[in-house]
């Protein structure tokens, strides 16, 4: 999607971020959980916006030591399959490299084939599993790593 810009999200964006979170996940983060991320100095919150400034998706990651861990990435269902998720992850990689990170890690539901396909295309590889990782339904998570 060529008309997408990625930049820092702010607390003023919280309602839009939470709306996307709720539309994206069966068991979404609470508004309070999202807001808490703005308090951590190691947390980065990035938003993808269209030309009108409407938030289409966001990514939250932690930069700790030489690693970047993606905690949450969501794209509004109406904006999916248009490169927004890819743009957010590529932006994350740039931020991680600039911070001295050597890897990006994340967990993804085993059943989320769409996301797993995107991650594979970007260069993530499976490095482990987390059995019964998700509290809501006890689905396994697949642990992925991208060497930068």
PDB file of C-alpha atoms in Angstrom:
ATOM      1  CA  UNK A   1       0.000   0.000   0.000  1.00  0.00           C
ATOM      2  CA  UNK A   2       1.900   3.034  -1.226  1.00  0.00           C
ATOM      3  CA  UNK A   3      -0.112   5.704   0.591  1.00  0.00           C
ATOM      4  CA  UNK A   4       0.707   4.404   4.070  1.00  0.00           C
ATOM      5  CA  UNK A   5       3.013   6.237   6.431  1.00  0.00           C
ATOM      6  CA  UNK A   6       4.416   4.681   9.594  1.00  0.00           C
ATOM      7  CA  UNK A   7       5.172   6.753  12.660  1.00  0.00           C
ATOM      8  CA  UNK A   8       4.948   6.817  16.406  1.00  0.00           C
ATOM      9  CA  UNK A   9       1.540   6.260  17.953  1.00  0.00           C
ATOM     10  CA  UNK A  10       0.544   8.378  20.934  1.00  0.00           C
ATOM     11  CA  UNK A  11      -1.973   8.207  23.748  1.00  0.00           C
ATOM     12  CA  UNK A  12      -4.277  10.338  21.580  1.00  0.00           C
ATOM     13  CA  UNK A  13      -4.432   7.327  19.245  1.00  0.00           C
ATOM     14  CA  UNK A  14      -5.522   4.923  21.977  1.00  0.00           C
ATOM     15  CA  UNK A  15      -9.193   4.765  20.959  1.00  0.00           C
ATOM     16  CA  UNK A  16      -8.270   3.964  17.345  1.00  0.00           C
ATOM     17  CA  UNK A  17      -5.713   1.346  18.410  1.00  0.00           C
ATOM     18  CA  UNK A  18      -8.186  -0.330  20.734  1.00  0.00           C
ATOM     19  CA  UNK A  19     -10.905  -0.326  18.068  1.00  0.00           C
ATOM     20  CA  UNK A  20      -8.560  -2.177  15.702  1.00  0.00           C
ATOM     21  CA  UNK A  21      -7.533  -4.563  18.494  1.00  0.00           C
ATOM     22  CA  UNK A  22     -11.182  -5.426  19.223  1.00  0.00           C
ATOM     23  CA  UNK A  23     -11.948  -5.935  15.525  1.00  0.00           C
ATOM     24  CA  UNK A  24      -8.855  -8.089  15.052  1.00  0.00           C
ATOM     25  CA  UNK A  25      -8.822 -10.580  17.900  1.00  0.00           C
ATOM     26  CA  UNK A  26     -11.316 -12.858  19.625  1.00  0.00           C
ATOM     27  CA  UNK A  27      -9.577 -12.085  22.924  1.00  0.00           C
ATOM     28  CA  UNK A  28      -8.251  -8.532  22.520  1.00  0.00           C
ATOM     29  CA  UNK A  29      -5.986  -6.585  24.814  1.00  0.00           C
ATOM     30  CA  UNK A  30      -7.899  -4.185  27.037  1.00  0.00           C
ATOM     31  CA  UNK A  31      -7.664  -0.445  26.508  1.00  0.00           C
ATOM     32  CA  UNK A  32      -5.728  -0.301  29.800  1.00  0.00           C
ATOM     33  CA  UNK A  33      -3.191  -2.896  28.587  1.00  0.00           C
ATOM     34  CA  UNK A  34      -2.573  -0.863  25.434  1.00  0.00           C
ATOM     35  CA  UNK A  35      -2.257   2.362  27.436  1.00  0.00           C
ATOM     36  CA  UNK A  36       0.263   0.758  29.790  1.00  0.00           C
ATOM     37  CA  UNK A  37       2.671   0.240  26.871  1.00  0.00           C
ATOM     38  CA  UNK A  38       3.103   4.011  26.547  1.00  0.00           C
ATOM     39  CA  UNK A  39       4.602   4.063  30.069  1.00  0.00           C
ATOM     40  CA  UNK A  40       7.532   1.716  29.402  1.00  0.00           C
ATOM     41  CA  UNK A  41      10.732   3.310  28.089  1.00  0.00           C
ATOM     42  CA  UNK A  42      11.610   0.045  26.276  1.00  0.00           C
ATOM     43  CA  UNK A  43       8.267  -0.139  24.455  1.00  0.00           C
ATOM     44  CA  UNK A  44       7.679   1.278  20.969  1.00  0.00           C
ATOM     45  CA  UNK A  45       4.216   1.865  19.538  1.00  0.00           C
ATOM     46  CA  UNK A  46       4.030   2.417  15.801  1.00  0.00           C
ATOM     47  CA  UNK A  47       0.975   3.233  13.705  1.00  0.00           C
ATOM     48  CA  UNK A  48       0.296   2.912   9.984  1.00  0.00           C
ATOM     49  CA  UNK A  49      -1.850   5.775   8.669  1.00  0.00           C
ATOM     50  CA  UNK A  50      -3.490   6.438   5.342  1.00  0.00           C
ATOM     51  CA  UNK A  51      -3.197   9.771   3.526  1.00  0.00           C
ATOM     52  CA  UNK A  52      -6.051  11.197   5.635  1.00  0.00           C
ATOM     53  CA  UNK A  53      -4.295  10.233   8.875  1.00  0.00           C
ATOM     54  CA  UNK A  54      -6.639   7.341   9.666  1.00  0.00           C
ATOM     55  CA  UNK A  55      -4.886   4.544  11.536  1.00  0.00           C
ATOM     56  CA  UNK A  56      -4.996   1.300   9.549  1.00  0.00           C
ATOM     57  CA  UNK A  57      -2.853  -0.812  11.860  1.00  0.00           C
ATOM     58  CA  UNK A  58      -0.283  -0.729  14.610  1.00  0.00           C
ATOM     59  CA  UNK A  59       2.618  -2.629  16.118  1.00  0.00           C
ATOM     60  CA  UNK A  60       3.926  -2.710  19.674  1.00  0.00           C
ATOM     61  CA  UNK A  61       7.409  -4.028  20.363  1.00  0.00           C
ATOM     62  CA  UNK A  62       9.919  -4.092  23.171  1.00  0.00           C
ATOM     63  CA  UNK A  63      13.570  -3.244  22.597  1.00  0.00           C
ATOM     64  CA  UNK A  64      15.625  -4.994  25.265  1.00  0.00           C
ATOM     65  CA  UNK A  65      19.387  -5.550  25.040  1.00  0.00           C
ATOM     66  CA  UNK A  66      20.118  -6.890  21.544  1.00  0.00           C
ATOM     67  CA  UNK A  67      16.610  -8.204  20.890  1.00  0.00           C
ATOM     68  CA  UNK A  68      13.303  -6.824  19.704  1.00  0.00           C
ATOM     69  CA  UNK A  69      10.149  -8.662  20.722  1.00  0.00           C
ATOM     70  CA  UNK A  70       6.882  -7.937  18.903  1.00  0.00           C
ATOM     71  CA  UNK A  71       4.073  -8.066  21.446  1.00  0.00           C
ATOM     72  CA  UNK A  72       1.118  -7.025  19.330  1.00  0.00           C
ATOM     73  CA  UNK A  73       0.525  -6.288  15.679  1.00  0.00           C
ATOM     74  CA  UNK A  74      -2.913  -5.682  14.230  1.00  0.00           C
ATOM     75  CA  UNK A  75      -4.330  -4.394  10.969  1.00  0.00           C
ATOM     76  CA  UNK A  76      -7.900  -3.225  10.629  1.00  0.00           C
ATOM     77  CA  UNK A  77      -9.842  -5.995   8.867  1.00  0.00           C
ATOM     78  CA  UNK A  78     -10.854  -3.559   6.097  1.00  0.00           C
ATOM     79  CA  UNK A  79      -7.177  -2.791   5.363  1.00  0.00           C
ATOM     80  CA  UNK A  80      -5.795  -6.320   5.326  1.00  0.00           C
ATOM     81  CA  UNK A  81      -3.974  -7.907   2.378  1.00  0.00           C
ATOM     82  CA  UNK A  82      -2.774  -4.484   1.231  1.00  0.00           C
ATOM     83  CA  UNK A  83       0.738  -4.463   2.669  1.00  0.00           C
ATOM     84  CA  UNK A  84       0.009  -2.656   5.939  1.00  0.00           C
ATOM     85  CA  UNK A  85       1.239  -5.500   8.154  1.00  0.00           C
ATOM     86  CA  UNK A  86       4.364  -5.929   6.034  1.00  0.00           C
ATOM     87  CA  UNK A  87       5.068  -2.174   6.230  1.00  0.00           C
ATOM     88  CA  UNK A  88       4.712  -2.230  10.021  1.00  0.00           C
ATOM     89  CA  UNK A  89       7.077  -5.182  10.379  1.00  0.00           C
ATOM     90  CA  UNK A  90       9.652  -3.686   8.002  1.00  0.00           C
ATOM     91  CA  UNK A  91       9.484  -0.448  10.002  1.00  0.00           C
ATOM     92  CA  UNK A  92       9.977  -2.473  13.177  1.00  0.00           C
ATOM     93  CA  UNK A  93      13.079  -4.068  11.659  1.00  0.00           C
ATOM     94  CA  UNK A  94      14.530  -0.618  10.890  1.00  0.00           C
ATOM     95  CA  UNK A  95      13.912   0.552  14.458  1.00  0.00           C
ATOM     96  CA  UNK A  96      15.355  -2.665  15.866  1.00  0.00           C
ATOM     97  CA  UNK A  97      18.512  -2.395  13.752  1.00  0.00           C
ATOM     98  CA  UNK A  98      18.973   1.255  14.753  1.00  0.00           C
ATOM     99  CA  UNK A  99      18.684   0.234  18.417  1.00  0.00           C
ATOM    100  CA  UNK A 100      21.337  -2.461  17.975  1.00  0.00           C
ATOM    101  CA  UNK A 101      18.993  -5.428  17.979  1.00  0.00           C
ATOM    102  CA  UNK A 102      20.197  -8.559  16.243  1.00  0.00           C
ATOM    103  CA  UNK A 103      16.892 -10.431  16.218  1.00  0.00           C
ATOM    104  CA  UNK A 104      13.152  -9.877  16.245  1.00  0.00           C
ATOM    105  CA  UNK A 105      11.036 -12.490  17.996  1.00  0.00           C
ATOM    106  CA  UNK A 106       7.319 -13.026  18.274  1.00  0.00           C
ATOM    107  CA  UNK A 107       4.695 -15.625  19.093  1.00  0.00           C
ATOM    108  CA  UNK A 108       1.838 -16.393  16.743  1.00  0.00           C
ATOM    109  CA  UNK A 109      -1.108 -18.744  17.003  1.00  0.00           C
ATOM    110  CA  UNK A 110      -0.411 -22.018  15.266  1.00  0.00           C
ATOM    111  CA  UNK A 111      -3.729 -21.616  13.389  1.00  0.00           C
ATOM    112  CA  UNK A 112      -2.973 -18.113  12.062  1.00  0.00           C
ATOM    113  CA  UNK A 113      -1.747 -19.180   8.621  1.00  0.00           C
ATOM    114  CA  UNK A 114      -2.139 -15.726   7.084  1.00  0.00           C
ATOM    115  CA  UNK A 115       0.211 -14.119   9.595  1.00  0.00           C
ATOM    116  CA  UNK A 116       2.611 -17.068   9.543  1.00  0.00           C
ATOM    117  CA  UNK A 117       2.875 -16.807   5.757  1.00  0.00           C
ATOM    118  CA  UNK A 118       3.738 -13.098   5.982  1.00  0.00           C
ATOM    119  CA  UNK A 119       6.330 -13.787   8.672  1.00  0.00           C
ATOM    120  CA  UNK A 120       7.945 -16.508   6.534  1.00  0.00           C
ATOM    121  CA  UNK A 121       8.066 -14.134   3.547  1.00  0.00           C
ATOM    122  CA  UNK A 122       9.892 -11.558   5.678  1.00  0.00           C
ATOM    123  CA  UNK A 123      12.484 -14.079   6.864  1.00  0.00           C
ATOM    124  CA  UNK A 124      11.179 -15.256  10.210  1.00  0.00           C
ATOM    125  CA  UNK A 125      11.906 -18.880  11.021  1.00  0.00           C
ATOM    126  CA  UNK A 126      10.343 -21.162  13.586  1.00  0.00           C
ATOM    127  CA  UNK A 127      12.595 -21.627  16.625  1.00  0.00           C
ATOM    128  CA  UNK A 128      10.186 -23.192  19.095  1.00  0.00           C
ATOM    129  CA  UNK A 129       6.702 -23.812  20.334  1.00  0.00           C
ATOM    130  CA  UNK A 130       4.825 -22.711  23.415  1.00  0.00           C
ATOM    131  CA  UNK A 131       2.241 -25.404  24.196  1.00  0.00           C
ATOM    132  CA  UNK A 132      -1.141 -24.123  25.391  1.00  0.00           C
ATOM    133  CA  UNK A 133       0.229 -20.561  25.326  1.00  0.00           C
ATOM    134  CA  UNK A 134      -3.057 -18.720  24.900  1.00  0.00           C
ATOM    135  CA  UNK A 135      -5.171 -18.588  28.059  1.00  0.00           C
ATOM    136  CA  UNK A 136      -8.459 -18.131  26.238  1.00  0.00           C
ATOM    137  CA  UNK A 137      -8.466 -21.417  24.331  1.00  0.00           C
ATOM    138  CA  UNK A 138      -5.126 -23.072  25.177  1.00  0.00           C
ATOM    139  CA  UNK A 139      -3.969 -22.980  21.569  1.00  0.00           C
ATOM    140  CA  UNK A 140      -0.253 -23.470  21.010  1.00  0.00           C
ATOM    141  CA  UNK A 141       1.939 -20.580  19.951  1.00  0.00           C
ATOM    142  CA  UNK A 142       4.744 -20.865  17.444  1.00  0.00           C
ATOM    143  CA  UNK A 143       7.862 -18.914  18.403  1.00  0.00           C
ATOM    144  CA  UNK A 144       9.434 -17.169  15.416  1.00  0.00           C
ATOM    145  CA  UNK A 145      12.721 -15.348  15.041  1.00  0.00           C
ATOM    146  CA  UNK A 146      14.048 -12.989  12.363  1.00  0.00           C
ATOM    147  CA  UNK A 147      17.825 -12.565  12.262  1.00  0.00           C
ATOM    148  CA  UNK A 148      18.538  -8.993  11.235  1.00  0.00           C
TER     149      UNK A 148
END
